[in-house]
PDB file of C-alpha atoms in Angstrom:
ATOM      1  CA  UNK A   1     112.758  75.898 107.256  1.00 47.00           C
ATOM      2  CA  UNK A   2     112.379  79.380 105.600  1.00 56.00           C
ATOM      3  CA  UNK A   3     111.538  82.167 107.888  1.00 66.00           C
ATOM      4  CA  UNK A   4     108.158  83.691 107.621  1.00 86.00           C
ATOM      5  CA  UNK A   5     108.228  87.663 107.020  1.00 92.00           C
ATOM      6  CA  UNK A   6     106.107  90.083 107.298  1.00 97.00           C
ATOM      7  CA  UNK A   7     104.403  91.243 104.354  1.00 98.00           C
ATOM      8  CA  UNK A   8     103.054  94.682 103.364  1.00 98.00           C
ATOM      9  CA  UNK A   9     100.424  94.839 100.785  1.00 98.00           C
ATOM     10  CA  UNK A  10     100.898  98.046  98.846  1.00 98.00           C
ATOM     11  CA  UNK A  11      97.926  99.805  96.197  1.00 97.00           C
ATOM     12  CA  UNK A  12      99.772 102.116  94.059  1.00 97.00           C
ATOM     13  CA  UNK A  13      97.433 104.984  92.412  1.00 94.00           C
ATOM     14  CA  UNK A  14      96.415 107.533  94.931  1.00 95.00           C
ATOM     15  CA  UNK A  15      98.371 105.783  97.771  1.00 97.00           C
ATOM     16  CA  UNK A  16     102.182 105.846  96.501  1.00 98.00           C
ATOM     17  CA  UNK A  17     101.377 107.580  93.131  1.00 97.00           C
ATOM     18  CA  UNK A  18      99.597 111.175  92.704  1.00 97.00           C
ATOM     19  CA  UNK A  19      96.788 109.412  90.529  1.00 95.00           C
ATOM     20  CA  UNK A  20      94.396 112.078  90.500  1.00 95.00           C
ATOM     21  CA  UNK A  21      96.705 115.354  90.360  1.00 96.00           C
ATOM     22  CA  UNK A  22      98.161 113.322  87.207  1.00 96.00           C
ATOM     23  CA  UNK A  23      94.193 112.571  85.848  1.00 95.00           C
ATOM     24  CA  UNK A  24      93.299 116.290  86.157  1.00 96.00           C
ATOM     25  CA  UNK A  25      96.031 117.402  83.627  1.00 96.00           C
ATOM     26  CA  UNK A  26      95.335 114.631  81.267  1.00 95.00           C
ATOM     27  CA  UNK A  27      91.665 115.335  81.589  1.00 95.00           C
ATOM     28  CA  UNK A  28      92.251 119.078  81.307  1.00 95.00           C
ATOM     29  CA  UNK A  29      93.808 118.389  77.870  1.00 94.00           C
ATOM     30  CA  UNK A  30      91.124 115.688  76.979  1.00 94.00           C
ATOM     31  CA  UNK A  31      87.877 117.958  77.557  1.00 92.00           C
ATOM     32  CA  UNK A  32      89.930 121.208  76.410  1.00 94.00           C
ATOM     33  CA  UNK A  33      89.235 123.171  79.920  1.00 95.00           C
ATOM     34  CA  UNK A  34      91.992 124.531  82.233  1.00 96.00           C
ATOM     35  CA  UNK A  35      92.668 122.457  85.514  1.00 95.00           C
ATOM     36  CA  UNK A  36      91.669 125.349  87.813  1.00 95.00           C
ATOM     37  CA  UNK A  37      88.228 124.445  86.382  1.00 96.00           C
ATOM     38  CA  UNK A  38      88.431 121.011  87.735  1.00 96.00           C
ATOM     39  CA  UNK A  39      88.167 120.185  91.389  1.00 96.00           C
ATOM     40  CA  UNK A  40      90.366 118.583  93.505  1.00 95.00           C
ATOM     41  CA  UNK A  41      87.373 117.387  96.161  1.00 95.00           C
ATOM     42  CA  UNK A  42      87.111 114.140  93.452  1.00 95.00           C
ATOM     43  CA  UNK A  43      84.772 110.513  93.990  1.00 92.00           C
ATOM     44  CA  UNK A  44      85.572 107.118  92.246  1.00 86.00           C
ATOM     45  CA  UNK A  45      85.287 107.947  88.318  1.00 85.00           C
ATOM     46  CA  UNK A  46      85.210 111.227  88.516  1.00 91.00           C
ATOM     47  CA  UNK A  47      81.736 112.530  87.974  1.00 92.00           C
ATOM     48  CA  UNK A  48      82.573 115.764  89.735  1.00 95.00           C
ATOM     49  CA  UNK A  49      84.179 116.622  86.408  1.00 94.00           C
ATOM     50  CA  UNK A  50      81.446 115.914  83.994  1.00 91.00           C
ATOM     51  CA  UNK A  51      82.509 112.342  83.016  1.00 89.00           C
ATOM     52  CA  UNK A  52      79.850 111.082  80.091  1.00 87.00           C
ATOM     53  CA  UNK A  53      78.554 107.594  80.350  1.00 81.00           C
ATOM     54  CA  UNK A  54      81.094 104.935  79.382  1.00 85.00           C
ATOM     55  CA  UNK A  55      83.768 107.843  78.694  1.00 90.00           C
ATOM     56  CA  UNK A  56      86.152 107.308  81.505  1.00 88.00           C
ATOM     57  CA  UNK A  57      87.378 104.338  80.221  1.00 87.00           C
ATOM     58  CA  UNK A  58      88.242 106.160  77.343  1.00 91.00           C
ATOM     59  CA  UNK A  59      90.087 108.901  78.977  1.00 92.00           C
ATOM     60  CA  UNK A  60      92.455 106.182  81.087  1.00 89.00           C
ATOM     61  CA  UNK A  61      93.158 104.337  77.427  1.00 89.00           C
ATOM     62  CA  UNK A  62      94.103 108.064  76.127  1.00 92.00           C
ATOM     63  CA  UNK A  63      96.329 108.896  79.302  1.00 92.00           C
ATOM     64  CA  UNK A  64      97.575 105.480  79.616  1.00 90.00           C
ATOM     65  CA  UNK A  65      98.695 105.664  75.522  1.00 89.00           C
ATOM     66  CA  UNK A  66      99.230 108.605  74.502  1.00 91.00           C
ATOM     67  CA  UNK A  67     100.131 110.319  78.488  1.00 93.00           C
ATOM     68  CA  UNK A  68     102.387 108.006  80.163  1.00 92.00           C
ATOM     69  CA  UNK A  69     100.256 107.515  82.733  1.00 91.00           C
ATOM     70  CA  UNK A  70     101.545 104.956  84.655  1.00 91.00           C
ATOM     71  CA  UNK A  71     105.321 106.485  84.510  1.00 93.00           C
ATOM     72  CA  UNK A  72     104.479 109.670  84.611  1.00 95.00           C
ATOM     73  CA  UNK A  73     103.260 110.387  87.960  1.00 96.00           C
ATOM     74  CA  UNK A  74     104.684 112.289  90.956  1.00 97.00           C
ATOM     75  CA  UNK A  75     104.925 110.226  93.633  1.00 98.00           C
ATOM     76  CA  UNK A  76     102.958 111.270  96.919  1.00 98.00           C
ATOM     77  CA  UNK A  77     105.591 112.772  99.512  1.00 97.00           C
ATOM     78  CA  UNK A  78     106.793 110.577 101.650  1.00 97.00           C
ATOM     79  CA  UNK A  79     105.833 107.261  99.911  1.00 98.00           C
ATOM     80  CA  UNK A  80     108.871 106.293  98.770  1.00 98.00           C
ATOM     81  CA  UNK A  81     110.978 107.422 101.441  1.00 97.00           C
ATOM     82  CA  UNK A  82     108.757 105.647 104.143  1.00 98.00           C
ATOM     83  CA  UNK A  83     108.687 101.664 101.916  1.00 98.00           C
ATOM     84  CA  UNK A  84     112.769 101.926 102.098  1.00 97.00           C
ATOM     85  CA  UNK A  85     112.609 102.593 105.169  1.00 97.00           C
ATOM     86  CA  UNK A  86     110.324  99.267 106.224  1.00 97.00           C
ATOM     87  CA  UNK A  87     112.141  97.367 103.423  1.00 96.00           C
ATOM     88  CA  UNK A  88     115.096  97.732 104.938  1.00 95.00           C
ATOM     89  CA  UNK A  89     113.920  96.406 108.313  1.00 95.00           C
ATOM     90  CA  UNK A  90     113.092  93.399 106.578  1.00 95.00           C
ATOM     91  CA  UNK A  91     109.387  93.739 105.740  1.00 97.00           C
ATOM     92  CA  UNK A  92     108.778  92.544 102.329  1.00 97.00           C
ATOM     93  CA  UNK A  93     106.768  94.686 100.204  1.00 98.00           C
ATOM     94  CA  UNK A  94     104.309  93.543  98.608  1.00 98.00           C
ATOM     95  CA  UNK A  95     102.618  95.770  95.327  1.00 97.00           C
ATOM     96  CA  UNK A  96      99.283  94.785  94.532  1.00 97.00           C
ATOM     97  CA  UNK A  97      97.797  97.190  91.582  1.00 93.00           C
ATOM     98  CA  UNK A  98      94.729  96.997  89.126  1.00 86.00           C
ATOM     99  CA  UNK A  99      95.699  98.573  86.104  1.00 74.00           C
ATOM    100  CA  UNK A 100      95.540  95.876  83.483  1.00 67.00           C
ATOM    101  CA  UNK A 101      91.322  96.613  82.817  1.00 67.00           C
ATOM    102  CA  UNK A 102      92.076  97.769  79.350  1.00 67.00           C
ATOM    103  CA  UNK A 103      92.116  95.321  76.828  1.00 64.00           C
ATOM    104  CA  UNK A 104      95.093  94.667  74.460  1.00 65.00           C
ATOM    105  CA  UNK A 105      97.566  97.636  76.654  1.00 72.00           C
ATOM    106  CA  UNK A 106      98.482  95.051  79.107  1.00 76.00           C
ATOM    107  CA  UNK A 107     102.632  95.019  78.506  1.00 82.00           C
ATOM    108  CA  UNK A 108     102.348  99.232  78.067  1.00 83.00           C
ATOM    109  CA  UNK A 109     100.659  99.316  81.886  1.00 85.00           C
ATOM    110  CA  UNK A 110     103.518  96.547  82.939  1.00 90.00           C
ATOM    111  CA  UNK A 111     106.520  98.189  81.501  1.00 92.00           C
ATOM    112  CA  UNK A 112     105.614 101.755  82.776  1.00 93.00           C
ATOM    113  CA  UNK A 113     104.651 100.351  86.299  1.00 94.00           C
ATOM    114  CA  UNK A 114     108.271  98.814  86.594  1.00 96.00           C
ATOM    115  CA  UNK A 115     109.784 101.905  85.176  1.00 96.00           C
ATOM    116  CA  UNK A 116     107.839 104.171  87.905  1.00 96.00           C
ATOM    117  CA  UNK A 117     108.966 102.187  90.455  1.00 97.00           C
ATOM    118  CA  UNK A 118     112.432 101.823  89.678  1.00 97.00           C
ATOM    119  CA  UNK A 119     112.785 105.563  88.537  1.00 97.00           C
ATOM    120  CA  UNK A 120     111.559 106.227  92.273  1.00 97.00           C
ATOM    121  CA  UNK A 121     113.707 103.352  94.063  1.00 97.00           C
ATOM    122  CA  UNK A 122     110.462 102.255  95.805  1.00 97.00           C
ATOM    123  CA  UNK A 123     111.718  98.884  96.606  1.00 96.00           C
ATOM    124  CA  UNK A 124     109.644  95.716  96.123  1.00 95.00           C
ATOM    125  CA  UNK A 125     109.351  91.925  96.446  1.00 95.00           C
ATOM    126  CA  UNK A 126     106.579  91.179  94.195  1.00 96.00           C
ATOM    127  CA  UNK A 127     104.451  93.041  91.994  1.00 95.00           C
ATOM    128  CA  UNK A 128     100.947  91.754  91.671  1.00 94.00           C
ATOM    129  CA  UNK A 129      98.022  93.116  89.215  1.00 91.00           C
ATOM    130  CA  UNK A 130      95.040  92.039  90.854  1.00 87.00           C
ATOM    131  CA  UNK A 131      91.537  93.274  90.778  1.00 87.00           C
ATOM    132  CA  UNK A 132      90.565  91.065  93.923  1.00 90.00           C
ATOM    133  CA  UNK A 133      93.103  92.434  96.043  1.00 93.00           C
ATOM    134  CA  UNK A 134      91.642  90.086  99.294  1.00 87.00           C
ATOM    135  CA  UNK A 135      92.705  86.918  96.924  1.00 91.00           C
ATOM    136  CA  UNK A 136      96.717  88.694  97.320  1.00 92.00           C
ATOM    137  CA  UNK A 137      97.794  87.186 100.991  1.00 95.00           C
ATOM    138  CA  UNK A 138      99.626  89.916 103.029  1.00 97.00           C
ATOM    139  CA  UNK A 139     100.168  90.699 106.926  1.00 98.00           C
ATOM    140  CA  UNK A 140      98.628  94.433 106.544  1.00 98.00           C
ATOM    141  CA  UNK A 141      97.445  96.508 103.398  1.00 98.00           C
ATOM    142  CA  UNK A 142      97.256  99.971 102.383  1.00 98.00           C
ATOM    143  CA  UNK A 143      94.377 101.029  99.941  1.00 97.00           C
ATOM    144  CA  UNK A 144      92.267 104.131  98.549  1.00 96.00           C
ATOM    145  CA  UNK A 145      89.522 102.857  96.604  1.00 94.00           C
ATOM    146  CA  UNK A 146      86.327 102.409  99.416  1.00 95.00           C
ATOM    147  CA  UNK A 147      85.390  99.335  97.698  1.00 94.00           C
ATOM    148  CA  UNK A 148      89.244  97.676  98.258  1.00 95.00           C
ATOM    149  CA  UNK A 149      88.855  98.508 101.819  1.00 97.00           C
ATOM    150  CA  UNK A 150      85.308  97.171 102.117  1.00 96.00           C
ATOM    151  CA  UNK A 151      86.539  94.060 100.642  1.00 95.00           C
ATOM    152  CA  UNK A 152      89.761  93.346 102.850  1.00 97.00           C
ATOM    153  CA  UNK A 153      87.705  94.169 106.034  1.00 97.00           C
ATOM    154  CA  UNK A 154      85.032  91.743 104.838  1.00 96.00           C
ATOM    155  CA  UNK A 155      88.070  89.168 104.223  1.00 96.00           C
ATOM    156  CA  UNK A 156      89.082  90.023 108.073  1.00 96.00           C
ATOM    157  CA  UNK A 157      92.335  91.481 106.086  1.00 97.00           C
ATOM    158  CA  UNK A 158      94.178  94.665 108.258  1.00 98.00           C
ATOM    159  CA  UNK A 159      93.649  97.643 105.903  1.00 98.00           C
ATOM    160  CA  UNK A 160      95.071 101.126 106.282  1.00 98.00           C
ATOM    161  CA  UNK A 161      92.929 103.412 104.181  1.00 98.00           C
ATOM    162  CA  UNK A 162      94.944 106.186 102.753  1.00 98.00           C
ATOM    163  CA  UNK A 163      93.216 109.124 103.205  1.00 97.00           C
ATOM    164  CA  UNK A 164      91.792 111.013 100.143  1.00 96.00           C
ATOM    165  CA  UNK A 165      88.922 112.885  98.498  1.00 96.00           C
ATOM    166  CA  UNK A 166      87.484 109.869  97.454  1.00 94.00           C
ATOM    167  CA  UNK A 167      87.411 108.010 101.120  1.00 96.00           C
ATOM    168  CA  UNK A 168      87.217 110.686 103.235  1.00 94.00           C
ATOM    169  CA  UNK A 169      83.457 110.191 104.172  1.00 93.00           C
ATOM    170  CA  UNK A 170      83.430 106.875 104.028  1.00 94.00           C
ATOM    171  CA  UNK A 171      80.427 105.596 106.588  1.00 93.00           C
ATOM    172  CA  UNK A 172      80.672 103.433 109.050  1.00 94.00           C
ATOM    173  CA  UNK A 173      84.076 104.374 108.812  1.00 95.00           C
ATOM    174  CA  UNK A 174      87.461 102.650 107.917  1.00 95.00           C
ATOM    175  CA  UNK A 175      89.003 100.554 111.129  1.00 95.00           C
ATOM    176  CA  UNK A 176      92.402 101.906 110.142  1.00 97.00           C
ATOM    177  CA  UNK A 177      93.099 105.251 108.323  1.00 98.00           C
ATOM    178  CA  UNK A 178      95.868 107.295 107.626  1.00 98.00           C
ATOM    179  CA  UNK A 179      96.301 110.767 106.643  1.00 97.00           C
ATOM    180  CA  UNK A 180      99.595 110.770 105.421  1.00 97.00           C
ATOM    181  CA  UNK A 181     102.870 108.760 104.911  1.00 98.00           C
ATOM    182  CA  UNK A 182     104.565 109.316 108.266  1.00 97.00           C
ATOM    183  CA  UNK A 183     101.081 107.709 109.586  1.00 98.00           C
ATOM    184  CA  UNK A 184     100.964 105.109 107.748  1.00 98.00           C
ATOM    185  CA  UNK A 185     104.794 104.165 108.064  1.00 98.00           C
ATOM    186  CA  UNK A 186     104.446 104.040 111.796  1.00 97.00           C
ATOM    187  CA  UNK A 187     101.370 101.676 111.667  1.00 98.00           C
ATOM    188  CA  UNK A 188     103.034  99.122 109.609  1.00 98.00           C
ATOM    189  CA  UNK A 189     105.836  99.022 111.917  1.00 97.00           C
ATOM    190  CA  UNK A 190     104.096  98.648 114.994  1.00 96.00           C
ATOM    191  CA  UNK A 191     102.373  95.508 113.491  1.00 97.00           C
ATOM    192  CA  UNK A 192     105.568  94.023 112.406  1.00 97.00           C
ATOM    193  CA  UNK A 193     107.533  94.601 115.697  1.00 97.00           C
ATOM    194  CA  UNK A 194     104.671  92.873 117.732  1.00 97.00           C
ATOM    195  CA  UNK A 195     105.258  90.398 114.416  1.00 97.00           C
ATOM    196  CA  UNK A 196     108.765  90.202 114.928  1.00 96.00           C
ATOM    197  CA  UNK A 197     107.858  89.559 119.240  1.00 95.00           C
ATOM    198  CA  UNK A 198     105.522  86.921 118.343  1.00 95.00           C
ATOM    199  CA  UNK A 199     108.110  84.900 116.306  1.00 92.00           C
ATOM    200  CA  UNK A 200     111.169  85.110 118.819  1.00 91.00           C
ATOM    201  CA  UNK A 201     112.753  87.488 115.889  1.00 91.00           C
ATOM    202  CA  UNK A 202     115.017  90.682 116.900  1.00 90.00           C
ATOM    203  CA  UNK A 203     113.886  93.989 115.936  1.00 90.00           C
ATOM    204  CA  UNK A 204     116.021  96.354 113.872  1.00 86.00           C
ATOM    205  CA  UNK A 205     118.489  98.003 115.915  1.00 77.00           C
ATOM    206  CA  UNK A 206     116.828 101.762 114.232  1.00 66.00           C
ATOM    207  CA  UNK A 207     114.281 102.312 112.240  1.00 67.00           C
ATOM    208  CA  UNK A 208     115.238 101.842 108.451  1.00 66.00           C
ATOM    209  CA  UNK A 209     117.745  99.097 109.494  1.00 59.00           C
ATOM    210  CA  UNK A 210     117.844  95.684 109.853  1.00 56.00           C
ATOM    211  CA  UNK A 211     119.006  93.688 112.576  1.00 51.00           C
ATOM    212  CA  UNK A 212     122.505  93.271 112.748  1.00 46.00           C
ATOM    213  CA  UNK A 213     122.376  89.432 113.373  1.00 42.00           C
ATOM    214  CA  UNK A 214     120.925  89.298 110.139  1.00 40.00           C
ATOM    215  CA  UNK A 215     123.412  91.404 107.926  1.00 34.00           C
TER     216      UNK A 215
END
């Protein structure tokens, strides 16, 4: 019988990649305005920076296109470092993205997703483009976007919400947040230890590595 694992649902923009520091330069380009002039203190389609009706979609095709967008993002610190780490204890890693919502661009978002994440060694299992994110099965699930987190916790789904501009005031608030990687990291692993307890399965002997019964 294969043994169950634990599996870690991962968003990608604004939770392992800078998806907003990225958007103001492209935007900054796009309207003609210096970035100092845009905020950082962003919401979900960024109206703070005088987005026109219907134009954001046009400003992700240009930055997706013509920007790299998808390959050309920093990572945020600690992302990377912190899903080796719980990939090498043995929790599979899940990535569960939406970025295939423009039409006819779908192998461009693909092919620089892939190349992000291998660029950045961020280890991973499967890589899943969803929109309805609760429909992706995983153990515990790390999101940005208020209406994501909405939807797992409707779906009884364990969410962390990643902490930023756009979820910070979220009301009634999330049941799990984190401000940071190191946060986040840590409440992943607690769940999988008490995973790893449940199942009669050893723990790794540190974090970052496995078991050595299972090398």
């Amino acid at each position: 019988m294969k043994e169950k694992q634990f599996v870690f649902g991962v968003d990608l923009d604004g939770v392992c990649a800078d998806f907003y520091k990225k958007m103001r330069e492209v935007y900054s380009d796009w309207k003609g305005v210096p970035q100092e002039a845009l905020t950082k203190e962003v919401s979900y389609g960024l109206p703070e920076w005088g987005t026109l009706p219907d134009e954001y979609s046009r400003v992700h095709r240009f930055a997706v296109t013509q920007r790299e967008l998808f390959s050309s993002m920093d990572p945020i610190k600690g992302a990377a470092q912190s899903i080796r780490r719980l990939g090498s204890e043995g929790v599979r890693i899940r990535i569960i993205t939406h970025r295939l919502f423009i039409r006819h661009f779908h192998e461009t978002a693909v092919s620089q997703t892939v190349r992000w994440l291998d660029h950045h060694a961020i280890p991973y299992w499967d890589l899943c483009f969803m929109r309805d994110k609760d429909l992706v099965d995983a153990d515990i699930y790390i999101e940005d976007t208020e209406a994501n987190i909405r939807c797992l916790q409707d779906a009884d789904k364990e969410v962390i919400a990643f902490t930023n501009s756009t979820n910070r005031n979220m009301s009634p608030p999330p049941k799990l947040r984190a401000n940071d990687w190191n946060e986040a990291e840590e409440m992943v692993r607690q769940r999988y230890y008490a995973f790893l307890d449940s199942h009669g399965m050893p723990k790794p002997e540190a974090p970052g590595h496995v078991p050595s019964q299972t090398l």
